[in-house]
PDB file of C-alpha atoms in Angstrom:
ATOM      1  CA  UNK A   1      64.284  28.848 140.752  1.00 53.00           C
ATOM      2  CA  UNK A   2      61.208  30.727 139.677  1.00 61.00           C
ATOM      3  CA  UNK A   3      58.825  28.830 137.488  1.00 69.00           C
ATOM      4  CA  UNK A   4      57.256  30.248 134.412  1.00 82.00           C
ATOM      5  CA  UNK A   5      54.007  28.345 134.314  1.00 88.00           C
ATOM      6  CA  UNK A   6      51.816  28.110 131.285  1.00 92.00           C
ATOM      7  CA  UNK A   7      49.280  26.068 133.273  1.00 95.00           C
ATOM      8  CA  UNK A   8      48.631  25.156 136.915  1.00 97.00           C
ATOM      9  CA  UNK A   9      45.341  23.419 137.622  1.00 98.00           C
ATOM     10  CA  UNK A  10      43.892  21.490 140.520  1.00 98.00           C
ATOM     11  CA  UNK A  11      41.836  18.637 139.066  1.00 98.00           C
ATOM     12  CA  UNK A  12      39.527  15.867 140.240  1.00 98.00           C
ATOM     13  CA  UNK A  13      41.181  12.432 139.946  1.00 97.00           C
ATOM     14  CA  UNK A  14      38.012  10.599 138.925  1.00 96.00           C
ATOM     15  CA  UNK A  15      36.574  13.023 136.392  1.00 97.00           C
ATOM     16  CA  UNK A  16      39.779  14.912 135.442  1.00 96.00           C
ATOM     17  CA  UNK A  17      37.612  18.028 135.669  1.00 97.00           C
ATOM     18  CA  UNK A  18      39.462  21.258 136.496  1.00 97.00           C
ATOM     19  CA  UNK A  19      38.492  22.386 139.994  1.00 98.00           C
ATOM     20  CA  UNK A  20      40.552  25.578 139.974  1.00 97.00           C
ATOM     21  CA  UNK A  21      43.164  27.356 137.899  1.00 98.00           C
ATOM     22  CA  UNK A  22      45.900  28.361 140.338  1.00 96.00           C
ATOM     23  CA  UNK A  23      48.477  31.135 140.314  1.00 93.00           C
ATOM     24  CA  UNK A  24      52.180  30.790 141.095  1.00 91.00           C
ATOM     25  CA  UNK A  25      51.419  31.646 144.740  1.00 93.00           C
ATOM     26  CA  UNK A  26      49.913  28.145 145.037  1.00 96.00           C
ATOM     27  CA  UNK A  27      53.413  26.713 144.502  1.00 95.00           C
ATOM     28  CA  UNK A  28      54.334  27.923 148.002  1.00 96.00           C
ATOM     29  CA  UNK A  29      51.801  25.516 149.542  1.00 96.00           C
ATOM     30  CA  UNK A  30      53.184  22.399 151.179  1.00 98.00           C
ATOM     31  CA  UNK A  31      52.904  19.257 149.051  1.00 98.00           C
ATOM     32  CA  UNK A  32      50.970  17.704 151.960  1.00 98.00           C
ATOM     33  CA  UNK A  33      47.995  19.566 150.444  1.00 98.00           C
ATOM     34  CA  UNK A  34      47.663  16.537 148.130  1.00 98.00           C
ATOM     35  CA  UNK A  35      47.578  14.103 151.048  1.00 97.00           C
ATOM     36  CA  UNK A  36      44.809  16.164 152.647  1.00 98.00           C
ATOM     37  CA  UNK A  37      42.920  16.349 149.319  1.00 98.00           C
ATOM     38  CA  UNK A  38      43.475  12.853 147.926  1.00 97.00           C
ATOM     39  CA  UNK A  39      40.680  13.263 145.385  1.00 98.00           C
ATOM     40  CA  UNK A  40      42.749  15.926 143.593  1.00 98.00           C
ATOM     41  CA  UNK A  41      45.858  16.075 141.431  1.00 98.00           C
ATOM     42  CA  UNK A  42      47.900  19.076 140.361  1.00 98.00           C
ATOM     43  CA  UNK A  43      48.542  19.533 136.632  1.00 98.00           C
ATOM     44  CA  UNK A  44      51.359  21.865 135.588  1.00 97.00           C
ATOM     45  CA  UNK A  45      53.024  22.961 132.363  1.00 96.00           C
ATOM     46  CA  UNK A  46      56.267  24.910 132.418  1.00 95.00           C
ATOM     47  CA  UNK A  47      59.189  25.734 130.171  1.00 94.00           C
ATOM     48  CA  UNK A  48      61.385  24.435 133.029  1.00 94.00           C
ATOM     49  CA  UNK A  49      59.943  20.967 132.313  1.00 96.00           C
ATOM     50  CA  UNK A  50      60.385  21.299 128.559  1.00 94.00           C
ATOM     51  CA  UNK A  51      64.053  22.205 129.115  1.00 94.00           C
ATOM     52  CA  UNK A  52      64.633  18.671 130.477  1.00 96.00           C
ATOM     53  CA  UNK A  53      62.473  16.911 127.850  1.00 97.00           C
ATOM     54  CA  UNK A  54      59.444  16.591 130.144  1.00 97.00           C
ATOM     55  CA  UNK A  55      55.873  17.268 129.136  1.00 95.00           C
ATOM     56  CA  UNK A  56      53.318  18.454 131.630  1.00 96.00           C
ATOM     57  CA  UNK A  57      53.724  17.068 135.167  1.00 98.00           C
ATOM     58  CA  UNK A  58      50.933  15.681 137.300  1.00 98.00           C
ATOM     59  CA  UNK A  59      51.534  15.504 141.046  1.00 98.00           C
ATOM     60  CA  UNK A  60      49.244  13.443 143.246  1.00 98.00           C
ATOM     61  CA  UNK A  61      49.171  11.446 146.449  1.00 98.00           C
ATOM     62  CA  UNK A  62      48.902   7.739 145.670  1.00 95.00           C
ATOM     63  CA  UNK A  63      46.607   6.366 148.346  1.00 93.00           C
ATOM     64  CA  UNK A  64      47.444   2.744 147.499  1.00 92.00           C
ATOM     65  CA  UNK A  65      51.227   3.091 147.976  1.00 92.00           C
ATOM     66  CA  UNK A  66      50.967   6.081 150.363  1.00 94.00           C
ATOM     67  CA  UNK A  67      53.492   8.126 148.354  1.00 96.00           C
ATOM     68  CA  UNK A  68      53.580  11.389 146.445  1.00 98.00           C
ATOM     69  CA  UNK A  69      53.938  10.664 142.744  1.00 97.00           C
ATOM     70  CA  UNK A  70      54.941  12.625 139.678  1.00 98.00           C
ATOM     71  CA  UNK A  71      53.615  11.472 136.303  1.00 98.00           C
ATOM     72  CA  UNK A  72      54.984  12.972 133.109  1.00 98.00           C
ATOM     73  CA  UNK A  73      55.870  12.347 129.510  1.00 97.00           C
ATOM     74  CA  UNK A  74      59.574  12.155 128.717  1.00 98.00           C
ATOM     75  CA  UNK A  75      60.792  12.841 125.187  1.00 96.00           C
ATOM     76  CA  UNK A  76      63.452  10.176 124.909  1.00 95.00           C
ATOM     77  CA  UNK A  77      63.962   7.587 122.191  1.00 94.00           C
ATOM     78  CA  UNK A  78      62.477   4.130 122.683  1.00 95.00           C
ATOM     79  CA  UNK A  79      65.915   2.547 122.327  1.00 95.00           C
ATOM     80  CA  UNK A  80      66.877   4.162 125.678  1.00 94.00           C
ATOM     81  CA  UNK A  81      64.699   1.570 127.430  1.00 95.00           C
ATOM     82  CA  UNK A  82      67.432  -0.243 129.353  1.00 96.00           C
ATOM     83  CA  UNK A  83      69.340   2.934 130.297  1.00 96.00           C
ATOM     84  CA  UNK A  84      66.181   4.642 131.550  1.00 96.00           C
ATOM     85  CA  UNK A  85      64.930   1.711 133.578  1.00 95.00           C
ATOM     86  CA  UNK A  86      68.327   0.918 135.069  1.00 95.00           C
ATOM     87  CA  UNK A  87      68.831   4.591 136.062  1.00 97.00           C
ATOM     88  CA  UNK A  88      65.455   4.613 137.829  1.00 97.00           C
ATOM     89  CA  UNK A  89      66.257   1.304 139.525  1.00 95.00           C
ATOM     90  CA  UNK A  90      69.727   2.449 140.633  1.00 95.00           C
ATOM     91  CA  UNK A  91      68.876   5.997 141.709  1.00 96.00           C
ATOM     92  CA  UNK A  92      65.549   5.720 143.491  1.00 96.00           C
ATOM     93  CA  UNK A  93      65.104   4.263 146.946  1.00 93.00           C
ATOM     94  CA  UNK A  94      63.837   0.717 146.660  1.00 86.00           C
ATOM     95  CA  UNK A  95      60.188   0.838 147.645  1.00 84.00           C
ATOM     96  CA  UNK A  96      56.871  -0.438 146.356  1.00 79.00           C
ATOM     97  CA  UNK A  97      55.564   1.897 143.650  1.00 81.00           C
ATOM     98  CA  UNK A  98      58.867   3.801 143.346  1.00 92.00           C
ATOM     99  CA  UNK A  99      58.740   4.100 139.550  1.00 95.00           C
ATOM    100  CA  UNK A 100      57.452   2.850 136.238  1.00 95.00           C
ATOM    101  CA  UNK A 101      58.264   3.764 132.652  1.00 96.00           C
ATOM    102  CA  UNK A 102      56.383   2.630 129.566  1.00 96.00           C
ATOM    103  CA  UNK A 103      56.958   3.725 126.013  1.00 97.00           C
ATOM    104  CA  UNK A 104      53.830   4.931 124.221  1.00 95.00           C
ATOM    105  CA  UNK A 105      54.421   4.101 120.556  1.00 91.00           C
ATOM    106  CA  UNK A 106      51.457   6.201 119.402  1.00 92.00           C
ATOM    107  CA  UNK A 107      52.772   9.322 121.121  1.00 90.00           C
ATOM    108  CA  UNK A 108      56.451   8.457 120.714  1.00 92.00           C
ATOM    109  CA  UNK A 109      57.063   9.353 124.331  1.00 96.00           C
ATOM    110  CA  UNK A 110      57.899   7.649 127.619  1.00 97.00           C
ATOM    111  CA  UNK A 111      55.166   7.717 130.253  1.00 97.00           C
ATOM    112  CA  UNK A 112      57.091   7.973 133.504  1.00 98.00           C
ATOM    113  CA  UNK A 113      55.753   7.652 137.033  1.00 97.00           C
ATOM    114  CA  UNK A 114      58.143   8.411 139.908  1.00 97.00           C
ATOM    115  CA  UNK A 115      57.399   8.357 143.618  1.00 97.00           C
ATOM    116  CA  UNK A 116      58.850  11.603 144.956  1.00 98.00           C
ATOM    117  CA  UNK A 117      59.344   9.754 148.260  1.00 97.00           C
ATOM    118  CA  UNK A 118      61.898   7.527 146.470  1.00 97.00           C
ATOM    119  CA  UNK A 119      64.056  10.515 145.403  1.00 97.00           C
ATOM    120  CA  UNK A 120      67.014  11.164 147.688  1.00 95.00           C
ATOM    121  CA  UNK A 121      66.365  14.263 149.807  1.00 95.00           C
ATOM    122  CA  UNK A 122      62.561  14.292 149.541  1.00 97.00           C
ATOM    123  CA  UNK A 123      60.917  14.562 152.973  1.00 97.00           C
ATOM    124  CA  UNK A 124      57.268  15.404 152.268  1.00 96.00           C
ATOM    125  CA  UNK A 125      57.751  18.799 153.928  1.00 97.00           C
ATOM    126  CA  UNK A 126      58.524  20.538 150.622  1.00 98.00           C
ATOM    127  CA  UNK A 127      56.422  23.162 148.913  1.00 97.00           C
ATOM    128  CA  UNK A 128      55.117  22.350 145.448  1.00 97.00           C
ATOM    129  CA  UNK A 129      57.854  24.548 143.994  1.00 95.00           C
ATOM    130  CA  UNK A 130      60.591  22.686 145.924  1.00 96.00           C
ATOM    131  CA  UNK A 131      59.083  19.363 144.840  1.00 97.00           C
ATOM    132  CA  UNK A 132      59.165  20.405 141.173  1.00 96.00           C
ATOM    133  CA  UNK A 133      62.778  21.584 141.579  1.00 96.00           C
ATOM    134  CA  UNK A 134      63.772  18.241 143.084  1.00 97.00           C
ATOM    135  CA  UNK A 135      62.060  16.382 140.241  1.00 97.00           C
ATOM    136  CA  UNK A 136      63.673  18.579 137.571  1.00 97.00           C
ATOM    137  CA  UNK A 137      67.119  18.045 139.122  1.00 97.00           C
ATOM    138  CA  UNK A 138      66.525  14.290 139.208  1.00 98.00           C
ATOM    139  CA  UNK A 139      65.499  14.209 135.523  1.00 98.00           C
ATOM    140  CA  UNK A 140      68.366  16.541 134.525  1.00 97.00           C
ATOM    141  CA  UNK A 141      70.895  14.216 136.217  1.00 97.00           C
ATOM    142  CA  UNK A 142      69.215  11.174 134.681  1.00 97.00           C
ATOM    143  CA  UNK A 143      69.458  12.637 131.165  1.00 97.00           C
ATOM    144  CA  UNK A 144      73.126  13.567 131.713  1.00 97.00           C
ATOM    145  CA  UNK A 145      73.886   9.917 132.531  1.00 96.00           C
ATOM    146  CA  UNK A 146      71.635   8.317 129.911  1.00 94.00           C
ATOM    147  CA  UNK A 147      72.621  10.588 127.042  1.00 89.00           C
ATOM    148  CA  UNK A 148      76.264  10.794 128.105  1.00 79.00           C
TER     149      UNK A 148
END
């Protein structure tokens, strides 16, 4: 899969300040970049995310749980609460910090946080592009089950 990115930025976790605007070549870097630069997160926007009802995706290394996490908005109705949470519970490896999902009534969107480490097949050796592909596949499968 080749991503069409409308944004790819490395940002400071504390200030949320953009440190650098990256090109698609950055996607070939290993995700371990985030472990080596724990003060940063990677912000990305892509039509590939929008195709599976995701907003922008933030990738970071969570130093408290020692996992790579993906945070994103998911355009799904609030009434899907039980289906969403049970899918995450049933399809992610059981581990501390594996996932959370909260509905933001003001935005009308789910705020989802998934530990990439909890997704079947994730090793931590992936490039950013491979990590995004894995996440997109996970969300695509989740929506197929939830929405029937």
